[in-house]
CSV table of C-alpha atoms in Angstrom, one decimal:
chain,number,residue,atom,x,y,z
S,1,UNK,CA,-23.0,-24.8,-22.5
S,2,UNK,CA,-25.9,-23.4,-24.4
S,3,UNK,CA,-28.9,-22.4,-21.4
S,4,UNK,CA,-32.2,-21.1,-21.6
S,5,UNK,CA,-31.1,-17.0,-22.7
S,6,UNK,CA,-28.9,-18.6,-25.8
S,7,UNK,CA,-31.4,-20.3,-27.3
S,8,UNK,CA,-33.9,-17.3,-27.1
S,9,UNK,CA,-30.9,-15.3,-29.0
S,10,UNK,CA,-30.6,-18.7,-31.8
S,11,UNK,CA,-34.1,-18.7,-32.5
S,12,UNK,CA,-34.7,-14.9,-32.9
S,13,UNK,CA,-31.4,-15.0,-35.6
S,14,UNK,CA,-32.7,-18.3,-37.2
S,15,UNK,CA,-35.9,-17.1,-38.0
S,16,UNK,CA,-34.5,-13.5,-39.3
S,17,UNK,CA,-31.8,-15.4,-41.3
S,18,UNK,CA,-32.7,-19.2,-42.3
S,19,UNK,CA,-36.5,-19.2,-42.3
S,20,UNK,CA,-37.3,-20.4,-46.0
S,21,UNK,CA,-33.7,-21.4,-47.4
S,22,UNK,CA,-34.2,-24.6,-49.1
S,23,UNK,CA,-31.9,-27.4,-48.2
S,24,UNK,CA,-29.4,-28.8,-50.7
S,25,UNK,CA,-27.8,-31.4,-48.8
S,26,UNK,CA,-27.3,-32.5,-44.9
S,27,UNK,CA,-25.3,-34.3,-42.9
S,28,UNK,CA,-24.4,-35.8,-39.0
S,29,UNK,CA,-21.7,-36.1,-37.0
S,30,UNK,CA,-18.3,-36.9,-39.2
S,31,UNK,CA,-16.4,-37.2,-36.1
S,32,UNK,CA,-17.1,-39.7,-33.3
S,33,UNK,CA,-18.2,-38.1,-29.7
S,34,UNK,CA,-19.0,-40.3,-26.8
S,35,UNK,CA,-22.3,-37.5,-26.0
S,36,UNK,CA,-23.6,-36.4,-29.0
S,37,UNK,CA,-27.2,-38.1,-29.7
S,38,UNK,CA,-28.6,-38.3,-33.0
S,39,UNK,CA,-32.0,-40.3,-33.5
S,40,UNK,CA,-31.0,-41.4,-37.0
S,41,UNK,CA,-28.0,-42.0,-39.7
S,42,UNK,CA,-26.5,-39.7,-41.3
S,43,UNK,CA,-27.7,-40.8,-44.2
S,44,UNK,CA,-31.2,-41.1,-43.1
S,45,UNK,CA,-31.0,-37.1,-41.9
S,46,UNK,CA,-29.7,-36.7,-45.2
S,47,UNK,CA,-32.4,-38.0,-47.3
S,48,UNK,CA,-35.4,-36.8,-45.5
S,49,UNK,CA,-33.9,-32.9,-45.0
S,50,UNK,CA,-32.8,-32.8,-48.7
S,51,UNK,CA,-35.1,-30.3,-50.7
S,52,UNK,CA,-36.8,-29.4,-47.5
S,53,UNK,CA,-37.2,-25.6,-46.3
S,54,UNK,CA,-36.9,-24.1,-42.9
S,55,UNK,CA,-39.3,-22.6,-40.9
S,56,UNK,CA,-39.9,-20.6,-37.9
S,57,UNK,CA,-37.6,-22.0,-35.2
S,58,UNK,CA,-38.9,-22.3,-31.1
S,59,UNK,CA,-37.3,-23.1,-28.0
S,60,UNK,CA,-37.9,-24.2,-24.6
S,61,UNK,CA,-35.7,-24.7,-22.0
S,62,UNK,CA,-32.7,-25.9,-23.5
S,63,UNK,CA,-33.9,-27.5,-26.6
S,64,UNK,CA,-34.2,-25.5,-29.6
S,65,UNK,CA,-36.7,-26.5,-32.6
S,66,UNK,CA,-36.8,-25.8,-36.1
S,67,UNK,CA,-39.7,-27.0,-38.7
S,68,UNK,CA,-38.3,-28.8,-41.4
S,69,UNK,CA,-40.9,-28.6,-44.4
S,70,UNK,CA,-43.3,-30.1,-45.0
S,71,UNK,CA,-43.3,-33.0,-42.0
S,72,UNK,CA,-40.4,-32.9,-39.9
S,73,UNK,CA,-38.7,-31.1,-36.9
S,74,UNK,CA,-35.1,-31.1,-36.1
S,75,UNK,CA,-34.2,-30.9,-32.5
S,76,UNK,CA,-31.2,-29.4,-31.0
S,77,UNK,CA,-30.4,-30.0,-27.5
S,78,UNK,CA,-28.8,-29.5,-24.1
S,79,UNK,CA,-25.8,-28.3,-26.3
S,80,UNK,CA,-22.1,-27.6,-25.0
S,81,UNK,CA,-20.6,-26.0,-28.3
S,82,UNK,CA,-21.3,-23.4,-31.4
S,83,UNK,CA,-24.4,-23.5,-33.6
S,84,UNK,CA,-23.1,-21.2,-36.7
S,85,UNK,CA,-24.4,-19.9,-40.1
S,86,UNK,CA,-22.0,-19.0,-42.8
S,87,UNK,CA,-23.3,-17.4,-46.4
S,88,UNK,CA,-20.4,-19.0,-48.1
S,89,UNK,CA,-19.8,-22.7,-48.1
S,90,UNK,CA,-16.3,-22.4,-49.2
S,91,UNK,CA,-15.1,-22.7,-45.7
S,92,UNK,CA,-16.7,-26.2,-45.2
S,93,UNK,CA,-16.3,-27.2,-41.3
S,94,UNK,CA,-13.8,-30.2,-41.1
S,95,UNK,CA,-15.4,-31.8,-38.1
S,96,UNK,CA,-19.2,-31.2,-37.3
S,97,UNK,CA,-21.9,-32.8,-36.0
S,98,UNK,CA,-24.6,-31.1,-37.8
S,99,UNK,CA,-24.6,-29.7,-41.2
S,100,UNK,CA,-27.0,-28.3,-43.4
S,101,UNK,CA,-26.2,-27.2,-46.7
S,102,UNK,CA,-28.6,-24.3,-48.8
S,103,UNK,CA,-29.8,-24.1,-52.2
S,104,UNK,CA,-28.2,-20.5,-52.1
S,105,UNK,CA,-24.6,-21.8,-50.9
S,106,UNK,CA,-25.0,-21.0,-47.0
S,107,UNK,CA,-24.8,-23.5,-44.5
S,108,UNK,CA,-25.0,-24.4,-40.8
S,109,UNK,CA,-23.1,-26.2,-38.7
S,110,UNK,CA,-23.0,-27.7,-35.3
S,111,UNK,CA,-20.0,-28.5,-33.1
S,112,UNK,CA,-19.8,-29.9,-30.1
S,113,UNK,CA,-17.3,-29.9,-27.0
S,114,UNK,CA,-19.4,-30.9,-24.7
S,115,UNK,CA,-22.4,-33.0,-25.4
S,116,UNK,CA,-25.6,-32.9,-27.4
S,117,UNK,CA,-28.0,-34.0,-29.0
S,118,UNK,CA,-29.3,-33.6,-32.9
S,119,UNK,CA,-32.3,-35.0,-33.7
S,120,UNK,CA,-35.0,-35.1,-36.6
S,121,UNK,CA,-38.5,-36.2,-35.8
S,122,UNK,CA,-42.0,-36.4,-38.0
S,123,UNK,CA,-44.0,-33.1,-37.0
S,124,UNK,CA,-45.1,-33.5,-33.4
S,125,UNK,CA,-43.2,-36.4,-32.1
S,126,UNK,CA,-40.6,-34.2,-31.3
S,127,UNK,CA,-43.0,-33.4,-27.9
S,128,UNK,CA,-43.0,-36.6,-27.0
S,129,UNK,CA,-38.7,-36.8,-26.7
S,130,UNK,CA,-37.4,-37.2,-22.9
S,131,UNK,CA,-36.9,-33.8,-21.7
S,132,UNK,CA,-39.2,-32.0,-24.1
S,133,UNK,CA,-41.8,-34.4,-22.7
S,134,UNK,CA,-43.4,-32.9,-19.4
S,135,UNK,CA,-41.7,-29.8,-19.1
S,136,UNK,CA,-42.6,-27.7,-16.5
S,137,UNK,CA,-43.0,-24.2,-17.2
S,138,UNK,CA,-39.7,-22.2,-17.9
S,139,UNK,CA,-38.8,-18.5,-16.7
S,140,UNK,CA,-40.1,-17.3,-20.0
S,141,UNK,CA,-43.4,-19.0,-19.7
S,142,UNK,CA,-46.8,-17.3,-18.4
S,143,UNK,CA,-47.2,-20.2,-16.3
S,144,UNK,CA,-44.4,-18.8,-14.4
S,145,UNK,CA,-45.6,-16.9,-12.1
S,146,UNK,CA,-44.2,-15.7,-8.6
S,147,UNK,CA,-47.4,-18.2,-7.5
S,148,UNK,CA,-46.1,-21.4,-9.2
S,149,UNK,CA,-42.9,-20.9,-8.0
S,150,UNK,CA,-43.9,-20.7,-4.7
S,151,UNK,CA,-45.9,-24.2,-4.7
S,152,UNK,CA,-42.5,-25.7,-6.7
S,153,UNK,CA,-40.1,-24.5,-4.1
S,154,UNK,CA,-42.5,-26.3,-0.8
S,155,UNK,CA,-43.2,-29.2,-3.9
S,156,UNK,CA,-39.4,-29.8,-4.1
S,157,UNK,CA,-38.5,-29.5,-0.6
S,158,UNK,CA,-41.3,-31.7,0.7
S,159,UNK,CA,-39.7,-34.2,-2.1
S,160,UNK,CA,-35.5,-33.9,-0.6
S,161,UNK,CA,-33.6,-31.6,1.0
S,162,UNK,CA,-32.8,-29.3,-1.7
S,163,UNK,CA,-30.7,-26.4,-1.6
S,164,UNK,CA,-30.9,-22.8,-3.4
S,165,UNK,CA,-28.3,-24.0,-6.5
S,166,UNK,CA,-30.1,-27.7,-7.0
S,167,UNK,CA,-33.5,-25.6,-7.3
S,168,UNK,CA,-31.9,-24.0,-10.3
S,169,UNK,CA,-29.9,-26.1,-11.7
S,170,UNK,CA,-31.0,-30.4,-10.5
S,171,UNK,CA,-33.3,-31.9,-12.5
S,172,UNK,CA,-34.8,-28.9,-14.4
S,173,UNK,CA,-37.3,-27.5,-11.8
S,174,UNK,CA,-36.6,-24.4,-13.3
S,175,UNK,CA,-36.2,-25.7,-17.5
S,176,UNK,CA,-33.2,-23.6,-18.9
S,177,UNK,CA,-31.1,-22.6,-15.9
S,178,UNK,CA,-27.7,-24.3,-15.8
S,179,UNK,CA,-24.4,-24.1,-13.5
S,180,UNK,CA,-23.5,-20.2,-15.4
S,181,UNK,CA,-26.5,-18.2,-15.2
S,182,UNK,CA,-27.3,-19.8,-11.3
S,183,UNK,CA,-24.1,-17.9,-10.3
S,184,UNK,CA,-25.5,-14.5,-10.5
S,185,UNK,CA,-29.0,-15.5,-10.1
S,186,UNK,CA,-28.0,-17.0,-6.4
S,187,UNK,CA,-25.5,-13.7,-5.6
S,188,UNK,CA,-28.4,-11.1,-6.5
S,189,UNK,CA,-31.1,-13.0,-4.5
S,190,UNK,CA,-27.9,-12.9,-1.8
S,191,UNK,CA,-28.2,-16.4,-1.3
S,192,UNK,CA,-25.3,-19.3,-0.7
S,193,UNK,CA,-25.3,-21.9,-3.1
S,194,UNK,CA,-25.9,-24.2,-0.4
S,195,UNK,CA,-29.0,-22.5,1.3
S,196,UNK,CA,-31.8,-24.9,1.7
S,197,UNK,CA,-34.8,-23.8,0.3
S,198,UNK,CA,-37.0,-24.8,3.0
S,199,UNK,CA,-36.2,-22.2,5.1
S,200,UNK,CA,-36.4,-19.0,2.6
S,201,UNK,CA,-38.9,-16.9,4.0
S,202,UNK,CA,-41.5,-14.9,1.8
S,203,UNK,CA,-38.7,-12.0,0.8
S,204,UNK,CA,-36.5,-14.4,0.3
S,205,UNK,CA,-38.4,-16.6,-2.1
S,206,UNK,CA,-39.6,-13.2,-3.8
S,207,UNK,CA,-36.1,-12.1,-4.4
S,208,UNK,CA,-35.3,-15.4,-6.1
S,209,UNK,CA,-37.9,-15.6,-8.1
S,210,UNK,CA,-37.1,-12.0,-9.4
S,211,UNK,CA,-33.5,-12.4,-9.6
S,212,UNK,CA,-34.3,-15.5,-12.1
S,213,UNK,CA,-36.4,-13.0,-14.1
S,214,UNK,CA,-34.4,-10.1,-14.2
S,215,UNK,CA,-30.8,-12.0,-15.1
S,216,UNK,CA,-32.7,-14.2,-17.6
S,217,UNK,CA,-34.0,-11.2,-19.1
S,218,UNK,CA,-30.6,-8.8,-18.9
S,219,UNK,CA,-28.6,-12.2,-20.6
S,220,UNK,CA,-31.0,-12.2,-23.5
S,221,UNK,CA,-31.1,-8.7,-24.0
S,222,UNK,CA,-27.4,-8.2,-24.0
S,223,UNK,CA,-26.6,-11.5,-27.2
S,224,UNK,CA,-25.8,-14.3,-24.2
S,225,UNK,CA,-23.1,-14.4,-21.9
S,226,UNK,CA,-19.7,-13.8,-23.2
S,227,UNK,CA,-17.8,-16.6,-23.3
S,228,UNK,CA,-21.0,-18.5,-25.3
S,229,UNK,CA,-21.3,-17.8,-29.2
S,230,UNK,CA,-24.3,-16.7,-31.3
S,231,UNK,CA,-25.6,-17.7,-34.8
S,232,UNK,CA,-22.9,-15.9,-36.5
S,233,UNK,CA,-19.9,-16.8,-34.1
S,234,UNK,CA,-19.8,-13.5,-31.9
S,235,UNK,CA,-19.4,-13.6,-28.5
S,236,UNK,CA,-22.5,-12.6,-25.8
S,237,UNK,CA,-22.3,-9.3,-24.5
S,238,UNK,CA,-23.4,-10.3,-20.9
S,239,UNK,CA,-20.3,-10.5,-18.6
S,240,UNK,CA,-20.7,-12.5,-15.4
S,241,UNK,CA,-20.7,-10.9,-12.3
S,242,UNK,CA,-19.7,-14.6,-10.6
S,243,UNK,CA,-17.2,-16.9,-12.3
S,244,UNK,CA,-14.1,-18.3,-12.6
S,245,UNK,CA,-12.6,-14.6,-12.9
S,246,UNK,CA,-13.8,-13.4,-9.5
S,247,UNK,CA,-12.0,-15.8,-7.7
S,248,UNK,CA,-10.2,-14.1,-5.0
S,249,UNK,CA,-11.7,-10.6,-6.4
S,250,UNK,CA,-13.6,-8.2,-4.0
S,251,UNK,CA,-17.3,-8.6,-4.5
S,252,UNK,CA,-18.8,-5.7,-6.6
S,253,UNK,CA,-21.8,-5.3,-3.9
S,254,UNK,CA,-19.3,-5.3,0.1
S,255,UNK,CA,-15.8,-5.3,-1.1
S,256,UNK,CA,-15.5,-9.2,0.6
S,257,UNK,CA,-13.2,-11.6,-1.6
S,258,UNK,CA,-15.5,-13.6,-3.3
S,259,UNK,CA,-14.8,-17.5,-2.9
S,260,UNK,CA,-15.0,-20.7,-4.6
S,261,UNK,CA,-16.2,-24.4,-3.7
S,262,UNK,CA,-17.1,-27.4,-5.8
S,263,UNK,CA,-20.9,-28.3,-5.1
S,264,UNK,CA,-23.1,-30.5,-6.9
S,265,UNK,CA,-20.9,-31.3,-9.9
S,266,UNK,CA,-19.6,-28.0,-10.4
S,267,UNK,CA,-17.3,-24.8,-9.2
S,268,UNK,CA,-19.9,-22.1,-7.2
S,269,UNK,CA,-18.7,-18.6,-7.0
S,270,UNK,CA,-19.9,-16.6,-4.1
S,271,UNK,CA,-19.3,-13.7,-1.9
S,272,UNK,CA,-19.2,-15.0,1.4
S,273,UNK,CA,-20.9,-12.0,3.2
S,274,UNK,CA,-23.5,-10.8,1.3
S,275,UNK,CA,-24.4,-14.4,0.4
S,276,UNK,CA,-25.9,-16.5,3.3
């Protein structure tokens, strides 16, 4: 599942690599999944998108945006799957859910495992889409400072209890942040997944707040995680420290054997001394 460091890493290879093709052709899903979204037909995305160039893609959170010229915007969001750029087209994708065919024989392609949703919107009603709408700032924002997250955290818990992994990954408090990255965000702030943040103290909250920065940053720097695929189908260079593989492991900070529970719809890897 594509979060908030992949995206940074699609946009900056978008705009090096498909800013200003023109389109030939495009096309929607071919194959039927229950949680892919799409706004219009197939034929519809075809006919506006044909003849159309791209421009200089954004993203926030987990929705990535690219200008389609002149007038439109396609959306690509809350993705489980590969975004991937080819330069020849004689490898056509069998099964996709998003492809866009250029004048200079490249193409795209979207697959999803997961679910998604592909969208294509007239120039600035794309803001107005659920979950674009009202986003609070993300990690990569200005507005994200160690101040804001302060008032979010005593915001939230005044709402519901709230612990330390539905902070970062419930109802995007934190835009971006899913069940991966909160792994190693949680075990270098040395907090359980189940800490409630009502009782973090001022180090505490500090720590957090620059554990969110520093793995966000170190994730995009290093291409995404690994076992998530870039514009050009190569894995991320960024190797969890908490996953699946630890299990049972001894934790690279005490030596404890790091442990696993499910916990608000998904597995949590922790170490359960350094993490309280």
């Amino acid at each position: 599942m594509f979060e908030l460091p992949e995206y940074q890493v699609l946009v900056r290879q978008i705009n090096a690599t498909l800013a200003g093709k023109i389109i030939r052709q495009a096309a929607l899903s071919n194959v039927t999944h229950k949680f892919v979204w799409h706004n219009l037909t197939s034929n519809e995305f075809g006919q506006l998108c044909k003849g159309k160039k791209i421009g200089k893609a954004n993203a926030r959170g987990r929705w990535l945006t690219v200008p389609v010229e002149p007038g439109y915007v396609l959306v690509v969001g809350e993705c489980g799957g590969k975004l991937v750029y080819q330069e020849q087209a004689t490898k056509r994708p069998s099964k996709f859910h998003l492809l866009i065919e250029f004048e200079d024989g490249s193409f795209l392609f979207g697959v999803t495992q997961m679910w998604g949703a592909y969208d294509l919107y007239p120039k600035g009603e794309e803001k107005k889409r659920k979950y674009i709408k009202d986003m609070r700032p993300t990690p990569l924002d200005r507005a994200f400072t160690f101040k804001y997250f302060g008032d979010l955290m005593i915001e939230v818990a005044a709402e519901k209890r709230t612990s330390a992994k539905g902070l970062l990954t419930q109802a995007q408090w934190v835009p971006g942040l899913g069940n991966a990255i909160a792994q190693d965000i949680l075990f270098k702030a040395c907090l359980h997944p189940r800490h409630n943040i009502a009782s973090l103290g001022a180090k505490q909250k500090r720590e957090l707040y620059d554990a969110i920065l520093a793995t966000v940053n170190e994730v995009i720097k290093k291409g995404g995680r690994y076992d998530e695929y870039d514009l050009f189908g190569q894995p991320g260079q960024y190797v969890r420290l908490m996953d699946k593989r630890a299990v049972g492991r001894p934790c690279p900070q005490c030596g404890a054997k790091v442990e696993k529970i499910a916990y608000l719809g998904g597995a949590c890897y922790f170490c359960p001394h350094c993490q309280v």
